[in-house]
Amino acid sequence: MKKVALELGGKNPNVVFADACATDDLLAAAVDNALNAAFLHSGQVCSAGARLVVEESAHDRFVDELVRRAEQIRLGLPYSEGTETGPLISEAHRDKVHAYVEQARADGAVIRTGGAFATGDQGSGNLDDGWFYLPTVIDGADRSMACVHDEAFGPTVTVETFTTEDEAVSLANDTVYGLAGAVWSADAARARRIAGRIRAGTVWVNDFGPYLPEAEWGGYGQSGFGRELGPSGLAEYREAKHVYENLRPGVTGWFENRKGQQ
C-alpha cells in the first residue's frame, strides 16, 4: 500500500474581536491582514481567509474600512509595474467565481464592492487580456449560503457577525474543511483560548498567512490528512521500526515444563 499525504482545499475563518479594532493602529493592522488573507493572488490560495467572522459591535467600522481598501487594490498583468494582484487562472474559473457571487446576491447577501468582471485599461495593462475579477466583499452572509461554505477560490470574502466567544468558535468551525484560520484580539488570553478551539491545522494569532518551514502544515476534515514541513512533515517520508532487545533472557513459565511426559 502506498503512503499518501494530502493537503487539499480550505474555507478559512478570520475571526476579529472588537478589541482588535479599538484604535486606529489596531484597525489598520487587522484590515490590512484581512485584505492579504482574502485577495492575495486574487484569492487563489488554499489557505485564503475567505470568511471574515467579525464581532458585531465592530462590524460597521471594520467592514467600511475593508471595502474602502478593497476598492483601491490595483489589478494588472503579472509583469506590469504597480500590479498588486492579477487575473484568475481561466475564463471558466472566473465564471465559477461570479456564479457564487450572483448566488450570494440572490440569497440576500449584500455585495458591498466588486461582484463583476474587471475590464479595460487600469494603468497597469489592459485587463481585457486576462480573466480579471474585482475584489469582492459579501456582507450579511450566513452559514446557509453557498458563498460561505463552498471554496470559490477567487477574490471574494464573506462577512458574518458574532456576539459571544462561543458563537465565534461555532461559526469558525462550521465547515467541512479545517486547513487554517486566524483570531484577532488585544486580549492575549482570549486569543489563545479561541485559537485552541478552532478546528484547523494552523491558526494564526494577530496575523494571517506566515508559513514557516519548521512548523507543520496540513488540515483537518476535507482539507486532507498528513502533514508537510516541520518534524511531522519529515516523518511522512519515514517508516517507523521497533527493535526489542532483552538483556536478561529467561524462562517465561507460561507453558509448564513437564519433564519425562510424552
Coordinates of C-alpha atoms in Angstrom, one line a residue:
M1 CA 0.0 0.0 0.0
K2 CA 1.2 3.5 -0.9
K3 CA 1.6 6.1 1.8
V4 CA -0.3 9.3 0.9
A5 CA -0.3 12.8 2.5
L6 CA -2.8 15.2 1.0
E7 CA -3.1 19.0 1.5
L8 CA -6.5 19.9 -0.1
G9 CA -8.8 22.9 0.0
G10 CA -9.9 25.2 2.7
K11 CA -12.6 27.7 3.6
N12 CA -10.7 29.5 6.3
P13 CA -12.2 31.8 9.0
N14 CA -10.6 35.1 10.0
V15 CA -12.1 35.9 13.4
V16 CA -11.9 39.5 14.5
F17 CA -12.9 40.7 18.0
A18 CA -13.9 44.3 18.6
D19 CA -10.8 45.0 20.8
A20 CA -8.6 44.3 17.8
C21 CA -10.1 47.4 16.2
A22 CA -10.1 49.6 19.3
T23 CA -7.5 52.1 18.0
D24 CA -6.7 53.3 14.5
D25 CA -3.4 51.4 14.5
L26 CA -5.0 48.2 15.6
L27 CA -7.8 48.6 13.0
A28 CA -5.2 49.3 10.2
A29 CA -3.3 46.1 11.0
A30 CA -6.4 43.9 11.2
V31 CA -7.9 45.3 7.9
D32 CA -4.5 45.1 6.1
N33 CA -4.2 41.5 7.0
A34 CA -7.8 40.8 6.1
L35 CA -7.1 42.2 2.6
N36 CA -4.0 40.0 2.3
A37 CA -5.9 37.0 3.6
A38 CA -8.7 37.4 1.0
F39 CA -7.2 39.0 -2.1
L40 CA -3.6 37.9 -2.3
H41 CA -3.2 36.1 -5.7
S42 CA -6.8 37.0 -6.3
G43 CA -7.9 34.6 -3.7
Q44 CA -6.4 31.6 -5.5
V45 CA -4.8 30.3 -2.3
C46 CA -5.9 27.2 -0.3
S47 CA -5.4 29.0 3.0
A48 CA -7.1 32.2 1.9
G49 CA -9.1 33.9 4.7
A50 CA -12.3 33.9 2.6
R51 CA -14.6 34.0 5.7
L52 CA -14.4 37.2 7.8
V53 CA -16.1 36.5 11.2
V54 CA -16.2 39.9 13.0
E55 CA -17.7 40.9 16.3
E56 CA -21.0 42.6 15.7
S57 CA -20.0 45.8 17.6
A58 CA -17.0 46.3 15.3
H59 CA -18.8 45.3 12.1
D60 CA -19.5 48.7 10.6
R61 CA -16.1 50.3 11.4
F62 CA -14.2 47.2 10.2
V63 CA -16.2 46.4 7.1
D64 CA -16.4 50.0 5.9
E65 CA -12.6 50.3 6.0
L66 CA -12.2 46.9 4.4
V67 CA -14.5 48.0 1.5
R68 CA -12.6 51.3 1.1
R69 CA -9.3 49.5 0.9
A70 CA -10.5 46.7 -1.4
E71 CA -11.6 49.3 -3.9
Q72 CA -8.0 50.7 -4.0
I73 CA -6.4 47.3 -5.0
R74 CA -4.6 47.7 -8.3
L75 CA -5.3 44.8 -10.7
G76 CA -2.9 44.3 -13.5
L77 CA -0.9 41.9 -15.7
P78 CA 1.8 39.9 -13.8
Y79 CA 4.8 41.9 -15.1
S80 CA 3.2 45.4 -15.1
E81 CA 4.7 47.8 -12.6
G82 CA 2.2 48.7 -9.9
T83 CA 0.2 45.5 -10.1
E84 CA -0.9 44.2 -6.7
T85 CA -2.9 41.2 -7.8
G86 CA -3.6 39.5 -11.1
P87 CA -6.1 37.5 -13.0
L88 CA -7.9 34.2 -12.3
I89 CA -6.5 31.1 -14.0
S90 CA -9.1 30.8 -16.7
E91 CA -12.4 32.1 -18.1
A92 CA -14.2 29.1 -16.8
H93 CA -12.9 29.7 -13.3
R94 CA -13.8 33.4 -13.4
D95 CA -17.4 32.4 -14.4
K96 CA -17.5 30.0 -11.5
V97 CA -16.4 32.7 -9.0
H98 CA -19.0 35.1 -10.5
A99 CA -21.7 32.4 -10.2
Y100 CA -21.0 32.2 -6.4
V101 CA -21.3 36.0 -6.1
E102 CA -24.6 36.1 -8.0
Q103 CA -26.0 33.2 -5.9
A104 CA -25.0 35.2 -2.8
R105 CA -26.8 38.2 -4.1
A106 CA -29.9 36.0 -4.8
D107 CA -29.7 34.6 -1.3
G108 CA -30.0 38.0 0.3
A109 CA -26.3 38.9 0.9
V110 CA -25.1 42.5 0.1
I111 CA -22.3 43.0 -2.4
R112 CA -20.5 45.9 -0.8
T113 CA -17.9 46.2 -3.6
G114 CA -16.9 44.2 -6.6
G115 CA -19.1 41.5 -7.8
A116 CA -18.2 42.0 -11.5
F117 CA -15.6 41.3 -14.1
A118 CA -12.7 43.8 -14.3
T119 CA -12.0 45.1 -17.8
G120 CA -10.4 47.9 -19.7
D121 CA -7.2 49.8 -19.2
Q122 CA -6.4 50.2 -15.4
G123 CA -3.0 51.8 -15.8
S124 CA -1.1 48.5 -15.4
G125 CA -2.2 46.9 -18.6
N126 CA -5.4 46.2 -20.4
L127 CA -7.4 43.9 -18.2
D128 CA -9.2 42.6 -21.3
D129 CA -6.0 40.5 -21.8
G130 CA -6.8 38.3 -18.8
W131 CA -9.6 36.8 -16.7
F132 CA -9.8 39.5 -14.0
Y133 CA -12.4 39.8 -11.3
L134 CA -12.9 42.7 -8.9
P135 CA -12.1 42.2 -5.2
T136 CA -15.5 41.5 -3.7
V137 CA -16.9 41.9 -0.2
I138 CA -20.0 40.0 0.5
D139 CA -21.7 41.4 3.6
G140 CA -24.7 40.0 5.5
A141 CA -23.7 36.4 4.8
D142 CA -24.7 33.4 6.9
R143 CA -23.8 29.8 7.1
S144 CA -26.8 28.7 4.9
M145 CA -25.2 30.3 1.8
A146 CA -23.0 28.5 -0.7
C147 CA -20.7 31.5 -0.7
V148 CA -19.9 30.8 3.0
H149 CA -19.4 27.0 2.9
D150 CA -18.0 26.4 -0.7
E151 CA -14.5 27.1 -1.7
A152 CA -14.8 29.6 -4.5
F153 CA -11.0 30.1 -4.8
G154 CA -11.4 33.7 -6.0
P155 CA -11.1 37.3 -4.8
T156 CA -14.2 37.1 -2.6
V157 CA -14.6 37.5 1.2
T158 CA -17.9 36.9 3.1
V159 CA -18.7 38.7 6.3
E160 CA -20.5 37.0 9.2
T161 CA -21.0 38.5 12.7
F162 CA -21.0 37.2 16.3
T163 CA -21.6 38.4 19.8
T164 CA -20.0 35.8 22.0
E165 CA -16.9 33.7 22.1
D166 CA -18.9 30.5 21.7
E167 CA -20.7 31.9 18.7
A168 CA -17.4 32.9 17.1
V169 CA -16.0 29.4 17.6
S170 CA -19.2 27.8 16.3
L171 CA -19.1 29.9 13.1
A172 CA -15.4 29.4 12.6
N173 CA -15.8 25.6 12.9
D174 CA -18.9 25.4 10.8
T175 CA -17.1 24.0 7.7
V176 CA -16.2 20.6 6.3
Y177 CA -12.7 22.0 5.9
G178 CA -10.0 22.7 8.5
L179 CA -6.9 23.9 6.9
A180 CA -6.2 27.3 8.5
G181 CA -7.7 30.2 10.4
A182 CA -6.9 33.3 12.4
V183 CA -8.1 35.1 15.5
W184 CA -7.5 38.8 16.2
S185 CA -7.8 40.2 19.7
A186 CA -5.9 42.6 22.0
D187 CA -6.7 40.1 24.9
A188 CA -3.8 37.6 24.6
A189 CA -5.5 35.0 26.9
R190 CA -8.7 35.1 24.8
A191 CA -6.8 34.9 21.5
R192 CA -5.0 31.8 22.7
R193 CA -8.2 30.3 24.1
I194 CA -10.1 30.8 20.8
A195 CA -7.1 29.6 18.8
G196 CA -7.1 26.3 20.8
R197 CA -10.8 25.8 20.0
I198 CA -10.7 26.5 16.2
R199 CA -10.6 23.2 14.4
A200 CA -7.8 23.8 11.9
G201 CA -4.3 22.5 11.2
T202 CA -2.9 26.1 11.5
V203 CA -4.2 29.0 13.5
W204 CA -2.6 32.4 13.4
V205 CA -3.0 34.9 16.3
N206 CA -3.0 38.6 15.2
D207 CA -1.6 37.7 11.8
F208 CA -2.6 35.8 8.7
G209 CA -0.5 33.7 6.4
P210 CA 3.1 33.3 7.7
Y211 CA 4.4 29.9 6.7
L212 CA 7.4 28.5 8.5
P213 CA 9.5 25.5 7.3
E214 CA 9.9 24.4 10.9
A215 CA 6.1 24.4 11.5
E216 CA 3.8 21.6 10.4
W217 CA 1.3 22.4 7.6
G218 CA -1.8 20.4 6.8
G219 CA -5.5 20.3 7.6
Y220 CA -8.4 18.6 9.3
G221 CA -11.5 17.2 7.7
Q222 CA -11.8 17.6 3.9
S223 CA -8.6 19.7 4.0
G224 CA -6.7 16.5 3.8
F225 CA -4.6 14.4 6.1
G226 CA -0.9 14.1 6.9
R227 CA 1.5 17.0 7.3
E228 CA 4.3 18.7 5.4
L229 CA 7.1 20.8 6.8
G230 CA 8.3 20.5 10.4
P231 CA 9.2 17.2 12.1
S232 CA 5.9 15.7 11.3
G233 CA 6.5 16.5 7.6
L234 CA 9.7 14.6 7.6
A235 CA 8.0 11.7 9.4
E236 CA 5.7 11.3 6.4
Y237 CA 8.7 10.0 4.4
R238 CA 9.9 7.5 7.1
E239 CA 8.7 4.1 8.2
A240 CA 8.9 3.5 12.0
K241 CA 10.6 0.3 13.1
H242 CA 10.6 -1.3 16.5
V243 CA 13.6 -3.4 17.6
Y244 CA 13.3 -5.1 21.1
E245 CA 16.4 -6.5 22.8
N246 CA 16.2 -8.5 26.1
L247 CA 19.4 -8.1 28.0
R248 CA 18.4 -10.7 30.6
P249 CA 16.7 -13.6 28.8
G250 CA 14.9 -16.1 31.0
V251 CA 12.1 -18.6 31.2
T252 CA 8.6 -17.2 31.0
G253 CA 6.9 -20.1 32.7
W254 CA 3.8 -19.7 30.7
F255 CA 3.8 -23.3 29.4
E256 CA 4.6 -25.7 32.1
N257 CA 7.8 -27.9 31.6
R258 CA 6.5 -31.4 32.3
K259 CA 9.8 -33.4 32.4
G260 CA 9.5 -37.1 31.5
Q261 CA 6.0 -36.8 30.0
Q262 CA 5.2 -37.6 26.4

